[in-house]
PDB file of C-alpha atoms in Angstrom:
ATOM      1  CA  UNK A   1      10.744-129.915 -82.397  1.00 41.00           C
ATOM      2  CA  UNK A   2       9.793-131.447 -85.770  1.00 42.00           C
ATOM      3  CA  UNK A   3       7.552-128.455 -86.493  1.00 40.00           C
ATOM      4  CA  UNK A   4      10.402-126.062 -85.716  1.00 41.00           C
ATOM      5  CA  UNK A   5      12.813-127.985 -87.974  1.00 38.00           C
ATOM      6  CA  UNK A   6      10.226-128.031 -90.764  1.00 39.00           C
ATOM      7  CA  UNK A   7       9.722-124.289 -90.348  1.00 38.00           C
ATOM      8  CA  UNK A   8      13.481-123.645 -90.427  1.00 39.00           C
ATOM      9  CA  UNK A   9      13.940-125.825 -93.497  1.00 41.00           C
ATOM     10  CA  UNK A  10      11.081-124.052 -95.263  1.00 39.00           C
ATOM     11  CA  UNK A  11      12.470-120.653 -94.259  1.00 41.00           C
ATOM     12  CA  UNK A  12      15.909-121.598 -95.559  1.00 42.00           C
ATOM     13  CA  UNK A  13      14.334-122.728 -98.827  1.00 42.00           C
ATOM     14  CA  UNK A  14      12.557-119.411 -99.249  1.00 36.00           C
ATOM     15  CA  UNK A  15      15.750-117.524 -98.425  1.00 37.00           C
ATOM     16  CA  UNK A  16      17.703-119.268-101.149  1.00 38.00           C
ATOM     17  CA  UNK A  17      14.870-119.044-103.681  1.00 37.00           C
ATOM     18  CA  UNK A  18      15.894-115.513-104.562  1.00 36.00           C
ATOM     19  CA  UNK A  19      19.405-116.596-105.496  1.00 35.00           C
ATOM     20  CA  UNK A  20      20.428-116.874-109.115  1.00 34.00           C
ATOM     21  CA  UNK A  21      19.925-120.131-110.916  1.00 33.00           C
ATOM     22  CA  UNK A  22      22.739-122.428-111.875  1.00 36.00           C
ATOM     23  CA  UNK A  23      22.830-124.915-114.701  1.00 36.00           C
ATOM     24  CA  UNK A  24      23.504-128.360-113.302  1.00 39.00           C
ATOM     25  CA  UNK A  25      26.842-129.850-114.318  1.00 43.00           C
ATOM     26  CA  UNK A  26      25.295-133.281-114.220  1.00 48.00           C
ATOM     27  CA  UNK A  27      21.832-134.714-113.969  1.00 59.00           C
ATOM     28  CA  UNK A  28      23.031-138.131-112.863  1.00 64.00           C
ATOM     29  CA  UNK A  29      23.095-138.902-109.134  1.00 76.00           C
ATOM     30  CA  UNK A  30      26.514-139.094-107.485  1.00 83.00           C
ATOM     31  CA  UNK A  31      27.966-138.764-103.978  1.00 90.00           C
ATOM     32  CA  UNK A  32      29.541-135.393-103.256  1.00 93.00           C
ATOM     33  CA  UNK A  33      31.043-136.343 -99.885  1.00 93.00           C
ATOM     34  CA  UNK A  34      31.739-140.103 -99.895  1.00 91.00           C
ATOM     35  CA  UNK A  35      31.703-141.779 -96.492  1.00 92.00           C
ATOM     36  CA  UNK A  36      29.892-138.959 -94.686  1.00 94.00           C
ATOM     37  CA  UNK A  37      26.387-137.519 -94.440  1.00 91.00           C
ATOM     38  CA  UNK A  38      24.469-140.403 -95.961  1.00 91.00           C
ATOM     39  CA  UNK A  39      21.060-139.064 -96.980  1.00 90.00           C
ATOM     40  CA  UNK A  40      17.747-140.871 -96.645  1.00 90.00           C
ATOM     41  CA  UNK A  41      15.778-140.994 -99.887  1.00 89.00           C
ATOM     42  CA  UNK A  42      12.274-139.571 -99.527  1.00 92.00           C
ATOM     43  CA  UNK A  43      10.754-139.712-102.997  1.00 90.00           C
ATOM     44  CA  UNK A  44       7.271-138.923-101.655  1.00 93.00           C
ATOM     45  CA  UNK A  45       8.342-135.731 -99.877  1.00 95.00           C
ATOM     46  CA  UNK A  46       6.526-132.629-101.108  1.00 95.00           C
ATOM     47  CA  UNK A  47       9.586-130.395-101.235  1.00 95.00           C
ATOM     48  CA  UNK A  48      12.523-131.831-103.156  1.00 95.00           C
ATOM     49  CA  UNK A  49      15.806-130.377-104.449  1.00 94.00           C
ATOM     50  CA  UNK A  50      14.963-127.643-106.968  1.00 93.00           C
ATOM     51  CA  UNK A  51      17.132-128.156-110.066  1.00 87.00           C
ATOM     52  CA  UNK A  52      16.767-124.477-110.985  1.00 90.00           C
ATOM     53  CA  UNK A  53      18.144-123.097-107.705  1.00 93.00           C
ATOM     54  CA  UNK A  54      21.685-122.159-106.874  1.00 94.00           C
ATOM     55  CA  UNK A  55      21.933-123.272-103.263  1.00 96.00           C
ATOM     56  CA  UNK A  56      24.251-120.990-101.256  1.00 98.00           C
ATOM     57  CA  UNK A  57      24.230-121.912 -97.574  1.00 98.00           C
ATOM     58  CA  UNK A  58      26.263-121.420 -94.436  1.00 98.00           C
ATOM     59  CA  UNK A  59      26.265-123.802 -91.490  1.00 98.00           C
ATOM     60  CA  UNK A  60      27.052-122.350 -88.068  1.00 97.00           C
ATOM     61  CA  UNK A  61      29.040-125.003 -86.175  1.00 98.00           C
ATOM     62  CA  UNK A  62      29.335-124.317 -82.466  1.00 97.00           C
ATOM     63  CA  UNK A  63      28.553-127.711 -80.933  1.00 97.00           C
ATOM     64  CA  UNK A  64      31.435-130.089 -80.355  1.00 96.00           C
ATOM     65  CA  UNK A  65      31.038-133.834 -80.631  1.00 94.00           C
ATOM     66  CA  UNK A  66      29.698-135.595 -77.533  1.00 94.00           C
ATOM     67  CA  UNK A  67      33.201-136.943 -76.804  1.00 91.00           C
ATOM     68  CA  UNK A  68      36.621-135.903 -78.148  1.00 87.00           C
ATOM     69  CA  UNK A  69      36.448-138.876 -80.523  1.00 90.00           C
ATOM     70  CA  UNK A  70      33.180-137.695 -82.125  1.00 95.00           C
ATOM     71  CA  UNK A  71      32.939-135.311 -85.055  1.00 96.00           C
ATOM     72  CA  UNK A  72      31.232-131.929 -84.943  1.00 97.00           C
ATOM     73  CA  UNK A  73      27.559-132.559 -85.847  1.00 97.00           C
ATOM     74  CA  UNK A  74      27.343-129.576 -88.225  1.00 98.00           C
ATOM     75  CA  UNK A  75      30.114-131.071 -90.380  1.00 98.00           C
ATOM     76  CA  UNK A  76      28.017-134.197 -90.865  1.00 97.00           C
ATOM     77  CA  UNK A  77      24.964-132.046 -91.662  1.00 97.00           C
ATOM     78  CA  UNK A  78      26.895-130.083 -94.289  1.00 97.00           C
ATOM     79  CA  UNK A  79      28.007-133.363 -95.873  1.00 97.00           C
ATOM     80  CA  UNK A  80      24.405-134.607 -95.856  1.00 96.00           C
ATOM     81  CA  UNK A  81      23.253-131.371 -97.509  1.00 96.00           C
ATOM     82  CA  UNK A  82      25.796-131.770-100.306  1.00 96.00           C
ATOM     83  CA  UNK A  83      24.876-135.440-100.688  1.00 94.00           C
ATOM     84  CA  UNK A  84      21.156-134.606-100.864  1.00 95.00           C
ATOM     85  CA  UNK A  85      21.899-132.210-103.719  1.00 94.00           C
ATOM     86  CA  UNK A  86      24.188-134.680-105.452  1.00 93.00           C
ATOM     87  CA  UNK A  87      21.608-137.477-105.153  1.00 92.00           C
ATOM     88  CA  UNK A  88      19.367-135.208-107.223  1.00 91.00           C
ATOM     89  CA  UNK A  89      22.165-134.734-109.764  1.00 90.00           C
ATOM     90  CA  UNK A  90      23.096-131.234-108.575  1.00 90.00           C
ATOM     91  CA  UNK A  91      26.585-129.881-108.083  1.00 90.00           C
ATOM     92  CA  UNK A  92      27.288-126.738-106.115  1.00 93.00           C
ATOM     93  CA  UNK A  93      29.813-124.163-107.209  1.00 95.00           C
ATOM     94  CA  UNK A  94      32.995-123.996-105.111  1.00 97.00           C
ATOM     95  CA  UNK A  95      32.317-121.887-102.020  1.00 97.00           C
ATOM     96  CA  UNK A  96      28.521-122.144-102.191  1.00 98.00           C
ATOM     97  CA  UNK A  97      28.543-124.222 -99.000  1.00 98.00           C
ATOM     98  CA  UNK A  98      30.411-122.813 -96.005  1.00 98.00           C
ATOM     99  CA  UNK A  99      30.813-124.199 -92.487  1.00 98.00           C
ATOM    100  CA  UNK A 100      31.821-121.609 -89.879  1.00 98.00           C
ATOM    101  CA  UNK A 101      33.294-123.200 -86.748  1.00 98.00           C
ATOM    102  CA  UNK A 102      33.405-121.402 -83.393  1.00 98.00           C
ATOM    103  CA  UNK A 103      32.650-121.890 -79.704  1.00 97.00           C
ATOM    104  CA  UNK A 104      33.034-125.380 -78.214  1.00 97.00           C
ATOM    105  CA  UNK A 105      33.506-126.859 -81.718  1.00 97.00           C
ATOM    106  CA  UNK A 106      36.710-124.870 -82.312  1.00 98.00           C
ATOM    107  CA  UNK A 107      39.103-127.683 -81.421  1.00 97.00           C
ATOM    108  CA  UNK A 108      37.780-129.597 -84.453  1.00 97.00           C
ATOM    109  CA  UNK A 109      40.144-127.576 -86.663  1.00 98.00           C
ATOM    110  CA  UNK A 110      43.351-128.650 -84.908  1.00 97.00           C
ATOM    111  CA  UNK A 111      46.041-130.347 -86.952  1.00 97.00           C
ATOM    112  CA  UNK A 112      46.663-133.971 -85.995  1.00 96.00           C
ATOM    113  CA  UNK A 113      49.823-133.020 -84.074  1.00 96.00           C
ATOM    114  CA  UNK A 114      48.022-130.248 -82.159  1.00 96.00           C
ATOM    115  CA  UNK A 115      45.058-132.585 -81.511  1.00 95.00           C
ATOM    116  CA  UNK A 116      47.316-135.228 -79.995  1.00 94.00           C
ATOM    117  CA  UNK A 117      49.078-132.625 -77.842  1.00 94.00           C
ATOM    118  CA  UNK A 118      45.721-131.370 -76.565  1.00 92.00           C
ATOM    119  CA  UNK A 119      44.416-134.923 -75.959  1.00 89.00           C
ATOM    120  CA  UNK A 120      47.462-136.855 -74.683  1.00 89.00           C
ATOM    121  CA  UNK A 121      45.196-139.560 -73.228  1.00 88.00           C
ATOM    122  CA  UNK A 122      43.873-140.438 -76.705  1.00 83.00           C
ATOM    123  CA  UNK A 123      46.090-142.198 -79.204  1.00 83.00           C
ATOM    124  CA  UNK A 124      44.246-141.032 -82.294  1.00 90.00           C
ATOM    125  CA  UNK A 125      44.275-138.377 -84.967  1.00 94.00           C
ATOM    126  CA  UNK A 126      41.746-135.546 -85.052  1.00 96.00           C
ATOM    127  CA  UNK A 127      38.497-137.331 -86.030  1.00 96.00           C
ATOM    128  CA  UNK A 128      37.146-134.160 -87.672  1.00 97.00           C
ATOM    129  CA  UNK A 129      39.868-133.793 -90.295  1.00 98.00           C
ATOM    130  CA  UNK A 130      38.679-136.554 -92.650  1.00 97.00           C
ATOM    131  CA  UNK A 131      35.225-134.971 -92.991  1.00 97.00           C
ATOM    132  CA  UNK A 132      36.671-131.444 -93.172  1.00 98.00           C
ATOM    133  CA  UNK A 133      38.950-132.548 -96.021  1.00 97.00           C
ATOM    134  CA  UNK A 134      36.116-134.411 -97.769  1.00 97.00           C
ATOM    135  CA  UNK A 135      33.940-131.287 -97.562  1.00 98.00           C
ATOM    136  CA  UNK A 136      36.775-129.211 -98.981  1.00 97.00           C
ATOM    137  CA  UNK A 137      37.246-131.742-101.792  1.00 96.00           C
ATOM    138  CA  UNK A 138      33.516-131.349-102.570  1.00 96.00           C
ATOM    139  CA  UNK A 139      33.962-127.576-102.934  1.00 97.00           C
ATOM    140  CA  UNK A 140      32.791-126.499 -99.477  1.00 98.00           C
ATOM    141  CA  UNK A 141      34.723-124.009 -97.364  1.00 98.00           C
ATOM    142  CA  UNK A 142      35.365-124.790 -93.711  1.00 98.00           C
ATOM    143  CA  UNK A 143      36.420-121.770 -91.698  1.00 98.00           C
ATOM    144  CA  UNK A 144      37.211-121.074 -88.072  1.00 98.00           C
ATOM    145  CA  UNK A 145      36.671-117.990 -85.939  1.00 98.00           C
ATOM    146  CA  UNK A 146      39.981-116.409 -84.896  1.00 98.00           C
ATOM    147  CA  UNK A 147      38.270-114.966 -81.834  1.00 98.00           C
ATOM    148  CA  UNK A 148      37.349-118.500 -80.746  1.00 98.00           C
ATOM    149  CA  UNK A 149      40.918-119.662 -81.413  1.00 98.00           C
ATOM    150  CA  UNK A 150      42.190-116.882 -79.151  1.00 98.00           C
ATOM    151  CA  UNK A 151      39.555-117.639 -76.499  1.00 97.00           C
ATOM    152  CA  UNK A 152      40.566-121.296 -76.406  1.00 96.00           C
ATOM    153  CA  UNK A 153      44.285-120.498 -76.489  1.00 97.00           C
ATOM    154  CA  UNK A 154      44.802-122.188 -79.861  1.00 98.00           C
ATOM    155  CA  UNK A 155      47.634-120.856 -81.976  1.00 97.00           C
ATOM    156  CA  UNK A 156      46.887-120.104 -85.623  1.00 97.00           C
ATOM    157  CA  UNK A 157      49.823-122.383 -86.436  1.00 98.00           C
ATOM    158  CA  UNK A 158      47.952-125.303 -84.817  1.00 98.00           C
ATOM    159  CA  UNK A 159      45.021-125.029 -87.260  1.00 98.00           C
ATOM    160  CA  UNK A 160      44.990-127.629 -90.031  1.00 98.00           C
ATOM    161  CA  UNK A 161      45.877-126.225 -93.450  1.00 97.00           C
ATOM    162  CA  UNK A 162      42.510-127.365 -94.870  1.00 97.00           C
ATOM    163  CA  UNK A 163      40.677-124.804 -92.695  1.00 98.00           C
ATOM    164  CA  UNK A 164      40.327-121.116 -93.558  1.00 98.00           C
ATOM    165  CA  UNK A 165      40.924-118.725 -90.654  1.00 98.00           C
ATOM    166  CA  UNK A 166      38.452-115.817 -90.522  1.00 98.00           C
ATOM    167  CA  UNK A 167      38.464-112.757 -88.277  1.00 98.00           C
ATOM    168  CA  UNK A 168      35.311-113.887 -86.488  1.00 98.00           C
ATOM    169  CA  UNK A 169      32.308-116.127 -86.934  1.00 98.00           C
ATOM    170  CA  UNK A 170      30.050-113.103 -86.443  1.00 98.00           C
ATOM    171  CA  UNK A 171      31.559-111.072 -89.275  1.00 98.00           C
ATOM    172  CA  UNK A 172      31.729-114.091 -91.601  1.00 98.00           C
ATOM    173  CA  UNK A 173      28.090-115.017 -90.962  1.00 98.00           C
ATOM    174  CA  UNK A 174      26.973-111.395 -91.424  1.00 98.00           C
ATOM    175  CA  UNK A 175      28.953-111.004 -94.663  1.00 98.00           C
ATOM    176  CA  UNK A 176      27.642-114.261 -96.113  1.00 98.00           C
ATOM    177  CA  UNK A 177      24.076-113.331 -95.164  1.00 97.00           C
ATOM    178  CA  UNK A 178      24.518-110.007 -96.966  1.00 98.00           C
ATOM    179  CA  UNK A 179      25.746-111.976-100.011  1.00 98.00           C
ATOM    180  CA  UNK A 180      22.552-114.045-100.070  1.00 97.00           C
ATOM    181  CA  UNK A 181      23.630-117.186 -98.217  1.00 98.00           C
ATOM    182  CA  UNK A 182      20.939-118.960 -96.202  1.00 98.00           C
ATOM    183  CA  UNK A 183      21.904-119.789 -92.621  1.00 97.00           C
ATOM    184  CA  UNK A 184      21.303-123.387 -91.640  1.00 95.00           C
ATOM    185  CA  UNK A 185      21.156-123.201 -87.841  1.00 91.00           C
ATOM    186  CA  UNK A 186      22.152-125.978 -85.440  1.00 90.00           C
TER     187      UNK A 186
END
């Protein structure tokens, strides 16, 4: 498993290496997504954040949290990615990090009112919205597949306003790939 993850991380790095460079807005470390995706410092790691790269990545988010009270794991991974870059003093341009939600993870995009209606046994707000909003505040785009909304009988009106609604996850992922985004798989 570790070998596969290392291979995927290396492949993603090579995919983004052809992207244009971007001048860092800041060289001082900061936290892009406070409260989420805490990174582990690994100063001895061979491959570090490349200050000359413009990182453009898309996270496919299909796995729901283990329970309705848990957040979608890919949202946490996207936050960690942004925080890894920011720890190295790098800022991404708005829209350079995209999370595309579909499949079992689709309910993560529900507004608080729609979440409560769907989970009447739980007296809590949608636990995914704080991280979705923090990602958006950091310049990431969080989108949802309209085909998945339809498949799960979720009205477009029930989607939180912080989430972009796309035609489908498939077409969004294909378009972003064609634009040079690296796919970070689950």
